């Protein structure tokens, strides 16, 4: 492993962008296999070669700048996905009701049986199955 360490010493290595390229490559390959599109298996080589090129590149500054640019666009997408996932999870954990008096949306935990719910806004109470 010593030679490999020495070999990689002044090279970029795998960063976020290279990892993303690798994932894109794998996805293209799998989609190609799944649908029998031979072309996609060849297309998958493009991001794979780019991934290797970047990881083995000695121009660290340029690769770093590319990675920063990638992250600038990637992070908003990533946080949007995380938020959607959290919303999805919350939807499964909670049940939502609307207060009949004031229209306030109320969130209660699921699977608690029949419970009395008090609207925090107008103090109206009602019984619901969760
Ligand atoms: Zn209310």
PDB file of C-alpha atoms and ligand atoms in Angstrom:
ATOM      1  CA  UNK A   1       0.000   0.000   0.000  1.00  0.00           C
ATOM      2  CA  UNK A   2       3.037   2.252   0.445  1.00  0.00           C
ATOM      3  CA  UNK A   3       3.534   2.690  -3.309  1.00  0.00           C
ATOM      4  CA  UNK A   4      -0.104   3.650  -3.685  1.00  0.00           C
ATOM      5  CA  UNK A   5       0.197   6.279  -0.964  1.00  0.00           C
ATOM      6  CA  UNK A   6       3.247   7.687  -2.726  1.00  0.00           C
ATOM      7  CA  UNK A   7       1.452   7.506  -6.078  1.00  0.00           C
ATOM      8  CA  UNK A   8      -1.567   9.436  -4.752  1.00  0.00           C
ATOM      9  CA  UNK A   9       0.494  11.927  -2.733  1.00  0.00           C
ATOM     10  CA  UNK A  10       0.344  14.872  -5.148  1.00  0.00           C
ATOM     11  CA  UNK A  11      -2.921  13.884  -6.803  1.00  0.00           C
ATOM     12  CA  UNK A  12      -6.430  15.132  -6.151  1.00  0.00           C
ATOM     13  CA  UNK A  13      -8.015  11.882  -4.953  1.00  0.00           C
ATOM     14  CA  UNK A  14     -11.748  11.301  -4.829  1.00  0.00           C
ATOM     15  CA  UNK A  15     -13.773  14.404  -3.959  1.00  0.00           C
ATOM     16  CA  UNK A  16     -17.521  15.097  -4.088  1.00  0.00           C
ATOM     17  CA  UNK A  17     -17.582  15.729  -7.836  1.00  0.00           C
ATOM     18  CA  UNK A  18     -15.621  12.553  -8.619  1.00  0.00           C
ATOM     19  CA  UNK A  19     -17.931  10.556  -6.404  1.00  0.00           C
ATOM     20  CA  UNK A  20     -20.957  12.079  -8.158  1.00  0.00           C
ATOM     21  CA  UNK A  21     -19.453  11.178 -11.540  1.00  0.00           C
ATOM     22  CA  UNK A  22     -18.922   7.626 -10.329  1.00  0.00           C
ATOM     23  CA  UNK A  23     -22.555   7.388  -9.181  1.00  0.00           C
ATOM     24  CA  UNK A  24     -23.814   8.820 -12.492  1.00  0.00           C
ATOM     25  CA  UNK A  25     -21.679   6.269 -14.310  1.00  0.00           C
ATOM     26  CA  UNK A  26     -23.069   3.372 -12.266  1.00  0.00           C
ATOM     27  CA  UNK A  27     -26.653   4.630 -12.746  1.00  0.00           C
ATOM     28  CA  UNK A  28     -26.201   4.956 -16.510  1.00  0.00           C
ATOM     29  CA  UNK A  29     -24.754   1.463 -16.625  1.00  0.00           C
ATOM     30  CA  UNK A  30     -27.585  -0.038 -14.542  1.00  0.00           C
ATOM     31  CA  UNK A  31     -30.293   1.755 -16.544  1.00  0.00           C
ATOM     32  CA  UNK A  32     -28.639   0.499 -19.744  1.00  0.00           C
ATOM     33  CA  UNK A  33     -28.575  -3.070 -18.411  1.00  0.00           C
ATOM     34  CA  UNK A  34     -32.156  -2.845 -17.122  1.00  0.00           C
ATOM     35  CA  UNK A  35     -33.614  -1.704 -20.442  1.00  0.00           C
ATOM     36  CA  UNK A  36     -31.112  -3.461 -22.664  1.00  0.00           C
ATOM     37  CA  UNK A  37     -29.731  -0.199 -24.044  1.00  0.00           C
ATOM     38  CA  UNK A  38     -26.195  -1.067 -25.104  1.00  0.00           C
ATOM     39  CA  UNK A  39     -25.500   2.606 -25.800  1.00  0.00           C
ATOM     40  CA  UNK A  40     -25.899   3.514 -22.105  1.00  0.00           C
ATOM     41  CA  UNK A  41     -23.147   1.102 -21.074  1.00  0.00           C
ATOM     42  CA  UNK A  42     -20.800   3.027 -23.381  1.00  0.00           C
ATOM     43  CA  UNK A  43     -22.169   6.352 -22.239  1.00  0.00           C
ATOM     44  CA  UNK A  44     -21.452   5.285 -18.651  1.00  0.00           C
ATOM     45  CA  UNK A  45     -17.743   5.262 -19.524  1.00  0.00           C
ATOM     46  CA  UNK A  46     -17.709   9.054 -19.979  1.00  0.00           C
ATOM     47  CA  UNK A  47     -18.321  10.021 -16.313  1.00  0.00           C
ATOM     48  CA  UNK A  48     -16.194   7.041 -15.204  1.00  0.00           C
ATOM     49  CA  UNK A  49     -13.191   8.226 -17.222  1.00  0.00           C
ATOM     50  CA  UNK A  50     -13.755  11.787 -15.949  1.00  0.00           C
ATOM     51  CA  UNK A  51     -13.889  10.458 -12.386  1.00  0.00           C
ATOM     52  CA  UNK A  52     -10.529   8.671 -12.801  1.00  0.00           C
ATOM     53  CA  UNK A  53      -9.032  11.643 -14.610  1.00  0.00           C
ATOM     54  CA  UNK A  54     -10.021  13.989 -11.785  1.00  0.00           C
ATOM     55  CA  UNK A  55      -8.918  11.635  -8.993  1.00  0.00           C
ATOM     56  CA  UNK A  56      -5.498  11.114 -10.583  1.00  0.00           C
ATOM     57  CA  UNK A  57      -5.035  14.718 -11.684  1.00  0.00           C
ATOM     58  CA  UNK A  58      -2.062  16.612 -10.291  1.00  0.00           C
ATOM     59  CA  UNK A  59      -3.700  19.988 -10.867  1.00  0.00           C
ATOM     60  CA  UNK A  60      -5.250  20.092  -7.401  1.00  0.00           C
ATOM     61  CA  UNK A  61      -6.233  23.758  -7.559  1.00  0.00           C
ATOM     62  CA  UNK A  62      -8.231  23.394 -10.774  1.00  0.00           C
ATOM     63  CA  UNK A  63      -9.946  20.198  -9.485  1.00  0.00           C
ATOM     64  CA  UNK A  64     -10.731  21.932  -6.209  1.00  0.00           C
ATOM     65  CA  UNK A  65     -12.335  24.844  -8.059  1.00  0.00           C
ATOM     66  CA  UNK A  66     -14.446  22.402 -10.096  1.00  0.00           C
ATOM     67  CA  UNK A  67     -15.528  20.669  -6.915  1.00  0.00           C
ATOM     68  CA  UNK A  68     -16.516  23.974  -5.284  1.00  0.00           C
ATOM     69  CA  UNK A  69     -18.556  24.911  -8.358  1.00  0.00           C
ATOM     70  CA  UNK A  70     -20.250  21.512  -8.281  1.00  0.00           C
ATOM     71  CA  UNK A  71     -21.085  21.818  -4.584  1.00  0.00           C
ATOM     72  CA  UNK A  72     -22.537  25.280  -5.150  1.00  0.00           C
ATOM     73  CA  UNK A  73     -25.219  23.667  -7.318  1.00  0.00           C
ATOM     74  CA  UNK A  74     -25.409  20.364  -5.493  1.00  0.00           C
ATOM     75  CA  UNK A  75     -26.022  21.513  -1.908  1.00  0.00           C
ATOM     76  CA  UNK A  76     -29.358  23.280  -2.637  1.00  0.00           C
ATOM     77  CA  UNK A  77     -30.611  20.133  -4.399  1.00  0.00           C
ATOM     78  CA  UNK A  78     -29.397  17.931  -1.577  1.00  0.00           C
ATOM     79  CA  UNK A  79     -31.032  20.033   1.140  1.00  0.00           C
ATOM     80  CA  UNK A  80     -34.276  20.110  -0.852  1.00  0.00           C
ATOM     81  CA  UNK A  81     -34.263  16.298  -0.972  1.00  0.00           C
ATOM     82  CA  UNK A  82     -33.499  16.069   2.732  1.00  0.00           C
ATOM     83  CA  UNK A  83     -36.379  18.437   3.507  1.00  0.00           C
ATOM     84  CA  UNK A  84     -38.755  16.425   1.312  1.00  0.00           C
ATOM     85  CA  UNK A  85     -37.681  13.243   3.088  1.00  0.00           C
ATOM     86  CA  UNK A  86     -38.261  14.848   6.505  1.00  0.00           C
ATOM     87  CA  UNK A  87     -41.684  16.069   5.405  1.00  0.00           C
ATOM     88  CA  UNK A  88     -42.503  12.567   4.171  1.00  0.00           C
ATOM     89  CA  UNK A  89     -41.382  11.043   7.468  1.00  0.00           C
ATOM     90  CA  UNK A  90     -43.332  13.620   9.473  1.00  0.00           C
ATOM     91  CA  UNK A  91     -46.436  12.838   7.441  1.00  0.00           C
ATOM     92  CA  UNK A  92     -46.173   9.196   8.451  1.00  0.00           C
ATOM     93  CA  UNK A  93     -45.514   9.983  12.108  1.00  0.00           C
ATOM     94  CA  UNK A  94     -48.261  12.557  12.549  1.00  0.00           C
ATOM     95  CA  UNK A  95     -51.862  12.985  11.657  1.00  0.00           C
ATOM     96  CA  UNK A  96     -53.194  16.362  10.652  1.00  0.00           C
ATOM     97  CA  UNK A  97     -56.566  17.810  11.579  1.00  0.00           C
ATOM     98  CA  UNK A  98     -58.194  21.133  11.005  1.00  0.00           C
ATOM     99  CA  UNK A  99     -59.854  22.909  13.905  1.00  0.00           C
ATOM    100  CA  UNK A 100     -63.555  23.297  13.119  1.00  0.00           C
ATOM    101  CA  UNK A 101     -63.757  26.591  15.014  1.00  0.00           C
ATOM    102  CA  UNK A 102     -60.812  28.574  13.717  1.00  0.00           C
ATOM    103  CA  UNK A 103     -59.396  26.521  10.836  1.00  0.00           C
ATOM    104  CA  UNK A 104     -56.011  26.110  12.519  1.00  0.00           C
ATOM    105  CA  UNK A 105     -54.115  23.064  11.287  1.00  0.00           C
ATOM    106  CA  UNK A 106     -53.293  20.702  14.143  1.00  0.00           C
ATOM    107  CA  UNK A 107     -50.637  18.008  14.211  1.00  0.00           C
ATOM    108  CA  UNK A 108     -50.939  15.010  16.541  1.00  0.00           C
ATOM    109  CA  UNK A 109     -48.833  11.829  16.768  1.00  0.00           C
ATOM    110  CA  UNK A 110     -50.287   8.798  15.003  1.00  0.00           C
ATOM    111  CA  UNK A 111     -51.400   5.530  16.639  1.00  0.00           C
ATOM    112  CA  UNK A 112     -52.471   6.980  19.979  1.00  0.00           C
ATOM    113  CA  UNK A 113     -56.037   5.700  19.685  1.00  0.00           C
ATOM    114  CA  UNK A 114     -58.934   8.042  20.388  1.00  0.00           C
ATOM    115  CA  UNK A 115     -57.633  11.216  21.913  1.00  0.00           C
ATOM    116  CA  UNK A 116     -59.023  14.562  22.903  1.00  0.00           C
ATOM    117  CA  UNK A 117     -57.400  17.313  20.916  1.00  0.00           C
ATOM    118  CA  UNK A 118     -57.345  20.877  22.143  1.00  0.00           C
ATOM    119  CA  UNK A 119     -56.747  23.612  19.596  1.00  0.00           C
ATOM    120  CA  UNK A 120     -53.907  25.766  20.960  1.00  0.00           C
ATOM    121  CA  UNK A 121     -55.301  28.814  19.190  1.00  0.00           C
ATOM    122  CA  UNK A 122     -58.968  28.882  20.276  1.00  0.00           C
ATOM    123  CA  UNK A 123     -59.038  26.147  22.974  1.00  0.00           C
ATOM    124  CA  UNK A 124     -61.805  24.267  21.106  1.00  0.00           C
ATOM    125  CA  UNK A 125     -61.667  20.558  21.973  1.00  0.00           C
ATOM    126  CA  UNK A 126     -62.733  17.557  19.945  1.00  0.00           C
ATOM    127  CA  UNK A 127     -62.139  13.799  19.971  1.00  0.00           C
ATOM    128  CA  UNK A 128     -60.444  12.092  17.054  1.00  0.00           C
ATOM    129  CA  UNK A 129     -58.959   8.698  16.288  1.00  0.00           C
ATOM    130  CA  UNK A 130     -55.290   8.953  15.409  1.00  0.00           C
TER     131      UNK A 130
HETATM  132 ZN1  LIG B   1     -59.136  26.409  16.869  1.00  0.00          ZN
END
